[in-house]
């Protein structure tokens, strides 16, 4: 999806079966109430300058589901933003390439922040930081509840 304007995903869900690229200097607003899935061996790639804004219409921070460790969210110089609903990623793999950002203004507690993993073996998330990869927090709370590795 090569965006030239902001896009708001308000109804339904998506299942990524192979690869889904979000590109463009724009915001993809995830504001549906349904769970979307990155299936086994599939990748959601968020490119430089693109913001994925998690703002679901219900209070659920787990609506982006990764099926297993081969399910990937690839951050390539992107921004992960969230409302105070928070966003929690578990089960899959996050690749951190280039300088990425976390932005969730108004978050004042861990449950309102962006969280990688949930601190349990059942919810383990693999985080691979490639050389030069970084995550900078612009605002809010970011909780890395996993053991990062270097690719």
Coordinates of N, CA, C and O in Angstrom, one line a residue:
X1 N 0.9 -1.2 0.0 CA 0.0 0.0 0.0 C 0.9 1.2 0.0 O 1.6 1.5 1.0
X2 N 1.0 1.9 -1.1 CA 1.9 3.1 -1.3 C 1.0 4.3 -1.1 O 0.2 4.7 -2.0
X3 N 1.0 4.9 0.2 CA 0.1 5.9 0.5 C 0.6 7.3 0.1 O 1.8 7.6 0.4
X4 N -0.3 8.1 -0.4 CA 0.1 9.5 -0.7 C -0.7 10.4 0.2 O -0.5 11.6 0.3
X5 N -1.6 9.8 1.0 CA -2.4 10.5 2.0 C -2.7 9.6 3.2 O -2.5 8.4 3.0
X6 N -3.1 10.2 4.3 CA -3.4 9.3 5.5 C -4.6 8.4 5.1 O -5.4 8.8 4.3
X7 N -4.6 7.2 5.7 CA -5.6 6.2 5.5 C -6.1 5.7 6.8 O -5.4 5.5 7.7
X8 N -7.5 5.6 6.9 CA -8.1 5.1 8.2 C -8.8 3.8 7.9 O -9.7 3.7 7.1
X9 N -8.3 2.8 8.6 CA -8.9 1.4 8.5 C -9.9 1.3 9.6 O -9.5 1.0 10.8
X10 N -11.2 1.5 9.3 CA -12.2 1.6 10.4 C -13.1 0.3 10.6 O -13.7 0.2 11.6
X11 N -13.1 -0.5 9.6 CA -14.0 -1.7 9.7 C -13.3 -3.0 9.1 O -12.5 -2.9 8.2
X12 N -13.7 -4.1 9.7 CA -13.1 -5.3 9.2 C -11.8 -5.7 9.8 O -11.4 -5.1 10.8
X13 N -11.1 -6.6 9.2 CA -9.8 -7.0 9.6 C -9.0 -7.4 8.4 O -9.5 -7.6 7.3
X14 N -7.7 -7.7 8.6 CA -6.9 -8.2 7.5 C -6.1 -9.4 8.0 O -5.8 -9.5 9.2
X15 N -5.8 -10.3 7.1 CA -4.9 -11.4 7.4 C -3.7 -11.3 6.4 O -4.0 -11.3 5.1
X16 N -2.5 -11.2 6.9 CA -1.4 -11.1 6.0 C -0.9 -12.5 5.8 O -0.5 -13.2 6.7
X17 N -0.9 -13.0 4.5 CA -0.6 -14.3 4.2 C 0.8 -14.4 3.6 O 1.4 -15.5 3.6
X18 N 1.3 -13.3 3.1 CA 2.7 -13.3 2.5 C 3.4 -12.1 3.0 O 4.1 -12.1 3.9
X19 N 3.2 -11.0 2.3 CA 3.9 -9.7 2.6 C 3.0 -8.6 2.3 O 2.3 -8.5 1.3
X20 N 2.9 -7.6 3.3 CA 2.1 -6.4 3.2 C 3.1 -5.3 3.5 O 3.6 -5.2 4.6
X21 N 3.3 -4.4 2.5 CA 4.2 -3.2 2.7 C 3.3 -2.0 2.8 O 2.5 -1.7 2.0
X22 N 3.7 -1.2 3.9 CA 3.1 0.1 4.1 C 4.2 1.1 3.8 O 5.2 1.1 4.4
X23 N 3.9 2.0 2.8 CA 4.9 2.9 2.4 C 4.2 4.3 2.2 O 3.0 4.4 2.0
X24 N 5.1 5.3 2.2 CA 4.6 6.7 2.0 C 4.7 7.5 3.2 O 4.6 7.0 4.4
X25 N 4.9 8.8 3.1 CA 5.0 9.7 4.2 C 3.6 10.0 4.6 O 3.0 11.1 4.4
X26 N 2.9 9.0 5.3 CA 1.5 9.2 5.7 C 1.3 8.3 6.9 O 2.1 7.5 7.3
X27 N 0.0 8.4 7.4 CA -0.4 7.6 8.5 C -1.4 6.5 8.1 O -2.4 6.8 7.4
X28 N -1.2 5.3 8.5 CA -2.1 4.2 8.4 C -2.8 4.1 9.8 O -2.2 3.7 10.7
X29 N -4.1 4.6 9.9 CA -4.8 4.5 11.1 C -5.6 3.3 11.3 O -6.5 3.0 10.6
X30 N -5.2 2.4 12.2 CA -5.9 1.2 12.5 C -6.9 1.5 13.6 O -6.6 1.6 14.8
X31 N -8.2 1.6 13.2 CA -9.2 2.0 14.2 C -10.4 1.1 14.1 O -11.5 1.5 14.5
X32 N -10.2 -0.1 13.7 CA -11.3 -1.1 13.7 C -11.4 -1.8 15.1 O -10.5 -1.6 15.9
X33 N -12.4 -2.5 15.3 CA -12.6 -3.3 16.6 C -12.2 -4.7 16.4 O -12.3 -5.5 17.4
X34 N -11.7 -5.1 15.2 CA -11.5 -6.5 15.0 C -10.0 -6.8 15.0 O -9.1 -6.0 14.6
X35 N -9.6 -8.1 15.3 CA -8.3 -8.6 15.3 C -7.8 -8.9 13.9 O -8.5 -9.5 13.1
X36 N -6.6 -8.4 13.5 CA -5.9 -8.7 12.3 C -4.7 -9.6 12.6 O -4.1 -9.5 13.7
X37 N -4.4 -10.4 11.6 CA -3.4 -11.4 11.9 C -2.2 -11.4 10.8 O -2.5 -11.3 9.6
X38 N -1.0 -11.5 11.3 CA 0.2 -11.8 10.5 C 0.4 -13.3 10.6 O 0.8 -13.8 11.7
X39 N 0.1 -14.0 9.5 CA 0.1 -15.4 9.6 C 1.6 -15.9 9.6 O 2.5 -15.2 9.4
X40 N 1.7 -17.2 9.8 CA 3.0 -17.9 9.8 C 3.7 -17.6 8.5 O 3.1 -17.7 7.4
X41 N 5.0 -17.2 8.5 CA 5.9 -17.0 7.4 C 5.4 -15.7 6.6 O 5.8 -15.5 5.5
X42 N 4.7 -14.8 7.2 CA 4.2 -13.6 6.6 C 4.9 -12.4 7.2 O 5.3 -12.5 8.4
X43 N 4.9 -11.3 6.5 CA 5.6 -10.1 7.0 C 4.8 -8.9 6.7 O 4.3 -8.6 5.6
X44 N 4.6 -8.0 7.8 CA 4.1 -6.7 7.6 C 5.3 -5.8 7.7 O 6.0 -5.7 8.7
X45 N 5.6 -5.0 6.6 CA 6.7 -4.2 6.4 C 6.3 -2.7 6.5 O 5.4 -2.3 5.7
X46 N 6.8 -2.0 7.5 CA 6.4 -0.5 7.6 C 7.7 0.3 7.2 O 8.7 0.2 8.0
X47 N 7.6 1.0 6.2 CA 8.8 1.7 5.6 C 9.0 3.1 6.2 O 8.2 3.6 7.0
X48 N 10.2 3.6 5.8 CA 10.6 5.0 6.3 C 9.6 6.0 6.1 O 9.0 6.1 5.0
X49 N 9.3 6.8 7.1 CA 8.4 7.9 7.0 C 7.0 7.6 7.2 O 6.1 8.4 7.2
X50 N 6.7 6.3 7.3 CA 5.3 5.8 7.5 C 5.0 5.6 8.9 O 5.8 5.1 9.7
X51 N 3.8 6.0 9.3 CA 3.3 5.8 10.7 C 2.2 4.8 10.7 O 1.2 4.9 10.0
X52 N 2.3 3.8 11.6 CA 1.2 2.9 11.9 C 0.6 3.4 13.2 O 1.2 3.3 14.2
X53 N -0.6 3.9 13.1 CA -1.3 4.5 14.3 C -2.4 3.6 14.8 O -3.4 3.4 14.2
X54 N -2.1 2.9 16.0 CA -3.0 2.0 16.6 C -4.0 2.7 17.4 O -3.7 3.2 18.5
X55 N -5.2 2.8 17.0 CA -6.3 3.6 17.7 C -7.6 2.8 17.5 O -8.6 3.3 16.9
X56 N -7.7 1.6 18.1 CA -8.9 0.8 17.8 C -10.1 1.4 18.5 O -10.0 2.2 19.4
X57 N -11.3 1.0 17.9 CA -12.5 1.6 18.4 C -13.0 0.9 19.7 O -14.0 1.3 20.3
X58 N -12.3 -0.1 20.2 CA -12.5 -0.7 21.5 C -11.2 -0.7 22.3 O -10.2 -0.6 21.8
X59 N -11.4 -0.9 23.6 CA -10.2 -0.9 24.5 C -9.5 -2.3 24.5 O -9.7 -3.1 25.4
X60 N -8.8 -2.6 23.5 CA -8.1 -3.9 23.3 C -6.7 -3.6 22.7 O -6.6 -3.2 21.6
X61 N -5.6 -3.8 23.5 CA -4.3 -3.6 23.0 C -3.7 -4.7 22.2 O -2.5 -4.6 21.8
X62 N -4.4 -5.8 22.0 CA -3.9 -7.0 21.4 C -4.6 -7.3 20.0 O -4.7 -8.5 19.7
X63 N -5.0 -6.4 19.3 CA -5.7 -6.6 18.0 C -4.8 -6.9 16.8 O -5.3 -7.2 15.7
X64 N -3.5 -6.7 17.0 CA -2.5 -7.2 16.0 C -1.9 -8.5 16.5 O -1.1 -8.5 17.4
X65 N -2.3 -9.6 15.8 CA -1.9 -10.9 16.3 C -0.9 -11.5 15.4 O -1.1 -11.5 14.1
X66 N 0.2 -12.0 15.9 CA 1.2 -12.7 15.1 C 1.1 -14.2 15.5 O 1.1 -14.6 16.7
X67 N 0.9 -15.0 14.5 CA 0.6 -16.4 14.7 C 1.7 -17.2 15.3 O 1.5 -18.1 16.2
X68 N 3.0 -17.0 14.9 CA 4.1 -17.7 15.5 C 5.4 -16.9 15.3 O 5.3 -15.9 14.7
X69 N 6.5 -17.5 15.7 CA 7.8 -16.8 15.6 C 8.2 -16.4 14.1 O 9.0 -15.5 13.9
X70 N 7.6 -17.1 13.1 CA 7.9 -16.8 11.7 C 7.0 -15.6 11.2 O 7.2 -15.2 10.1
X71 N 6.1 -15.2 12.0 CA 5.2 -14.0 11.7 C 6.1 -12.8 12.0 O 6.5 -12.6 13.1
X72 N 6.2 -11.8 11.0 CA 7.1 -10.7 11.2 C 6.5 -9.4 11.0 O 5.7 -9.2 10.1
X73 N 6.9 -8.4 11.9 CA 6.6 -7.0 11.8 C 8.0 -6.4 11.5 O 8.9 -6.5 12.4
X74 N 8.2 -5.8 10.4 CA 9.5 -5.3 10.0 C 9.4 -3.7 10.0 O 8.7 -3.2 9.2
X75 N 10.1 -3.1 11.0 CA 10.1 -1.7 11.1 C 11.4 -1.1 10.4 O 12.5 -1.4 10.9
X76 N 11.2 -0.4 9.4 CA 12.3 0.1 8.5 C 12.3 1.6 8.6 O 12.1 2.3 7.6
X77 N 12.6 2.2 9.7 CA 12.6 3.6 9.9 C 11.2 4.2 10.0 O 10.9 5.3 9.5
X78 N 10.3 3.5 10.7 CA 8.9 3.8 10.8 C 8.6 4.3 12.1 O 9.4 4.4 13.0
X79 N 7.3 4.7 12.3 CA 6.8 5.1 13.6 C 5.6 4.3 14.0 O 4.7 4.0 13.2
X80 N 5.7 3.7 15.2 CA 4.5 3.0 15.8 C 3.9 4.0 16.8 O 4.5 4.4 17.7
X81 N 2.7 4.3 16.5 CA 1.9 5.2 17.4 C 0.7 4.5 18.0 O 0.2 3.6 17.4
X82 N 0.3 5.0 19.2 CA -0.8 4.4 19.8 C -1.5 5.4 20.7 O -0.9 6.3 21.2
X83 N -2.8 5.2 20.8 CA -3.6 6.0 21.8 C -3.3 5.4 23.1 O -2.5 4.4 23.2
X84 N -4.0 5.9 24.1 CA -3.8 5.3 25.5 C -4.5 3.9 25.6 O -4.4 3.3 26.7
X85 N -5.1 3.4 24.6 CA -5.4 2.0 24.6 C -4.2 1.1 24.7 O -4.2 0.1 25.3
X86 N -3.1 1.6 24.2 CA -1.8 0.8 24.2 C -1.8 -0.2 23.1 O -2.8 -0.5 22.4
X87 N -0.6 -0.7 22.8 CA -0.4 -1.7 21.8 C 0.6 -2.7 22.3 O 1.7 -2.4 22.8
X88 N 0.2 -4.0 22.3 CA 1.1 -5.1 22.8 C 1.3 -6.1 21.6 O 0.3 -6.6 21.1
X89 N 2.5 -6.4 21.3 CA 2.9 -7.4 20.3 C 3.5 -8.6 21.0 O 4.4 -8.5 21.8
X90 N 3.0 -9.8 20.6 CA 3.4 -11.0 21.2 C 3.6 -12.1 20.1 O 3.1 -11.9 19.0
X91 N 4.2 -13.2 20.4 CA 4.3 -14.4 19.7 C 5.2 -14.4 18.4 O 5.8 -15.4 18.1
X92 N 5.3 -13.3 17.7 CA 6.1 -13.3 16.5 C 7.5 -12.7 16.6 O 8.1 -12.9 17.7
X93 N 7.9 -12.0 15.6 CA 9.2 -11.4 15.5 C 9.1 -10.0 15.0 O 8.4 -9.7 14.0
X94 N 9.8 -9.1 15.7 CA 9.9 -7.7 15.2 C 11.3 -7.5 14.8 O 12.3 -7.8 15.5
X95 N 11.5 -7.0 13.6 CA 12.8 -6.6 13.0 C 12.9 -5.1 13.1 O 12.0 -4.4 12.7
X96 N 14.0 -4.6 13.8 CA 14.2 -3.2 13.9 C 15.4 -2.8 13.0 O 16.5 -3.2 13.3
X97 N 15.1 -2.1 12.0 CA 16.1 -1.6 11.0 C 16.0 -0.1 10.9 O 14.9 0.4 10.8
X98 N 17.1 0.6 10.9 CA 17.2 2.0 10.8 C 16.6 2.6 12.1 O 16.4 1.9 13.1
X99 N 16.4 3.9 12.1 CA 15.9 4.6 13.3 C 14.4 4.6 13.2 O 13.8 5.2 12.3
X100 N 13.7 4.0 14.2 CA 12.3 3.9 14.3 C 11.8 4.7 15.6 O 12.6 5.0 16.5
X101 N 10.5 5.0 15.6 CA 10.0 5.8 16.7 C 8.7 5.2 17.3 O 8.0 4.5 16.6
X102 N 8.6 5.4 18.6 CA 7.4 5.0 19.4 C 6.7 6.4 19.8 O 7.4 7.2 20.3
X103 N 5.5 6.5 19.5 CA 4.8 7.7 19.9 C 3.4 7.4 20.4 O 2.5 6.9 19.7
X104 N 3.2 7.6 21.8 CA 1.9 7.4 22.3 C 1.7 8.5 23.4 O 1.8 8.2 24.6
X105 N 1.4 9.7 23.0 CA 1.3 10.8 23.9 C 0.1 10.5 24.8 O -0.8 9.8 24.5
X106 N 0.2 11.0 26.0 CA -0.8 10.9 27.1 C -0.7 9.6 27.8 O -1.4 9.4 28.8
X107 N 0.1 8.6 27.4 CA 0.2 7.4 28.2 C 0.9 7.7 29.5 O 2.0 8.3 29.5
X108 N 0.4 7.2 30.6 CA 1.0 7.4 31.9 C 1.2 6.1 32.7 O 1.7 6.1 33.8
X109 N 0.7 5.0 32.1 CA 0.9 3.7 32.8 C 1.4 2.7 31.7 O 1.2 2.9 30.5
X110 N 2.0 1.5 32.2 CA 2.4 0.5 31.3 C 1.3 0.0 30.4 O 1.5 -0.3 29.2
X111 N 0.1 -0.1 30.9 CA -1.1 -0.6 30.2 C -1.5 0.3 29.1 O -2.2 -0.1 28.2
X112 N -1.1 1.5 29.1 CA -1.4 2.5 28.1 C -0.3 2.6 27.0 O -0.5 3.3 26.0
X113 N 0.8 2.0 27.3 CA 2.0 2.2 26.4 C 2.1 1.1 25.3 O 1.2 0.3 25.1
X114 N 3.2 1.2 24.6 CA 3.5 0.2 23.6 C 4.4 -0.8 24.2 O 5.4 -0.4 24.9
X115 N 4.1 -2.1 24.1 CA 4.8 -3.1 24.8 C 5.2 -4.2 23.8 O 4.3 -4.7 23.0
X116 N 6.4 -4.6 23.8 CA 6.9 -5.8 23.0 C 7.0 -7.0 24.0 O 7.8 -6.9 24.9
X117 N 6.2 -8.0 23.8 CA 6.1 -9.2 24.6 C 5.2 -8.9 25.8 O 4.7 -7.8 26.0
X118 N 4.9 -10.0 26.6 CA 4.1 -9.8 27.8 C 4.7 -10.4 29.0 O 4.1 -10.6 30.0
X119 N 6.0 -10.8 28.9 CA 6.7 -11.3 30.1 C 6.5 -12.8 30.4 O 6.9 -13.2 31.4
X120 N 5.8 -13.5 29.5 CA 5.6 -14.9 29.7 C 6.2 -15.7 28.6 O 6.2 -15.2 27.4
X121 N 6.6 -16.9 28.8 CA 7.0 -17.7 27.6 C 6.0 -17.9 26.6 O 6.3 -18.0 25.4
X122 N 4.7 -18.0 27.0 CA 3.6 -18.2 26.0 C 3.5 -16.9 25.1 O 3.0 -17.0 24.0
X123 N 3.8 -15.8 25.6 CA 3.7 -14.5 24.8 C 5.0 -14.0 24.3 O 5.1 -12.8 24.0
X124 N 6.0 -14.8 24.3 CA 7.4 -14.3 23.9 C 7.4 -13.7 22.5 O 6.8 -14.2 21.6
X125 N 8.1 -12.6 22.4 CA 8.2 -11.9 21.1 C 9.7 -11.9 20.8 O 10.5 -11.5 21.7
X126 N 10.1 -12.2 19.6 CA 11.5 -12.1 19.3 C 11.7 -10.7 18.7 O 11.0 -10.3 17.9
X127 N 12.8 -10.1 19.2 CA 13.1 -8.7 18.6 C 14.6 -8.8 18.1 O 15.5 -9.1 18.8
X128 N 14.7 -8.6 16.8 CA 16.0 -8.6 16.1 C 16.3 -7.2 15.7 O 15.6 -6.6 14.9
X129 N 17.4 -6.7 16.3 CA 17.9 -5.3 16.0 C 19.1 -5.5 15.0 O 20.1 -6.0 15.4
X130 N 18.9 -5.0 13.8 CA 20.0 -5.1 12.8 C 21.0 -4.0 13.1 O 20.7 -3.0 13.8
X131 N 22.3 -4.1 12.7 CA 23.2 -3.1 13.0 C 22.7 -1.7 12.5 O 22.2 -1.6 11.4
X132 N 22.7 -0.7 13.4 CA 22.2 0.6 13.1 C 20.8 0.8 13.4 O 20.2 1.9 13.3
X133 N 20.1 -0.3 13.8 CA 18.7 -0.2 14.1 C 18.5 0.4 15.5 O 19.3 0.1 16.4
X134 N 17.5 1.2 15.6 CA 17.2 1.9 16.9 C 15.7 2.1 17.1 O 15.0 2.2 16.1
X135 N 15.3 2.2 18.3 CA 13.9 2.6 18.6 C 14.1 3.8 19.6 O 14.7 3.8 20.6
X136 N 13.5 5.0 19.1 CA 13.5 6.2 19.9 C 12.1 6.4 20.4 O 11.1 6.3 19.6
X137 N 11.9 6.8 21.6 CA 10.6 7.1 22.2 C 10.3 8.6 22.0 O 11.0 9.4 22.7
X138 N 9.4 9.0 21.2 CA 9.0 10.4 21.1 C 8.2 10.9 22.2 O 8.4 12.0 22.7
X139 N 7.2 10.0 22.6 CA 6.4 10.4 23.8 C 5.7 9.1 24.3 O 5.7 8.1 23.6
X140 N 5.3 9.2 25.6 CA 4.6 8.0 26.1 C 5.5 7.0 26.8 O 6.6 7.3 27.2
X141 N 5.0 5.8 26.7 CA 5.7 4.7 27.4 C 6.0 3.5 26.5 O 5.1 3.1 25.7
X142 N 7.2 3.0 26.5 CA 7.6 1.8 25.7 C 8.2 0.8 26.7 O 9.1 1.1 27.4
X143 N 7.6 -0.4 26.7 CA 8.1 -1.4 27.6 C 8.6 -2.6 26.7 O 7.8 -3.3 26.0
X144 N 9.9 -2.8 26.8 CA 10.5 -4.0 26.1 C 10.5 -5.1 27.1 O 11.4 -5.2 27.9
X145 N 9.5 -6.0 27.0 CA 9.3 -7.1 27.9 C 9.8 -8.4 27.3 O 9.2 -9.4 27.5
X146 N 11.0 -8.3 26.6 CA 11.6 -9.4 25.9 C 13.1 -9.3 26.1 O 13.6 -8.3 26.5
X147 N 13.8 -10.3 25.6 CA 15.3 -10.3 25.5 C 15.6 -10.0 24.1 O 15.5 -10.9 23.2
X148 N 16.1 -8.8 23.7 CA 16.5 -8.5 22.3 C 17.7 -9.2 21.9 O 18.5 -9.6 22.7
X149 N 17.8 -9.4 20.6 CA 19.0 -10.1 20.0 C 19.5 -9.2 18.9 O 18.8 -8.4 18.3
X150 N 20.7 -9.4 18.5 CA 21.3 -8.7 17.4 C 21.4 -9.6 16.2 O 21.9 -10.7 16.3
X151 N 20.9 -9.2 15.0 CA 20.9 -10.0 13.8 C 22.3 -10.0 13.2 O 23.0 -9.1 13.3

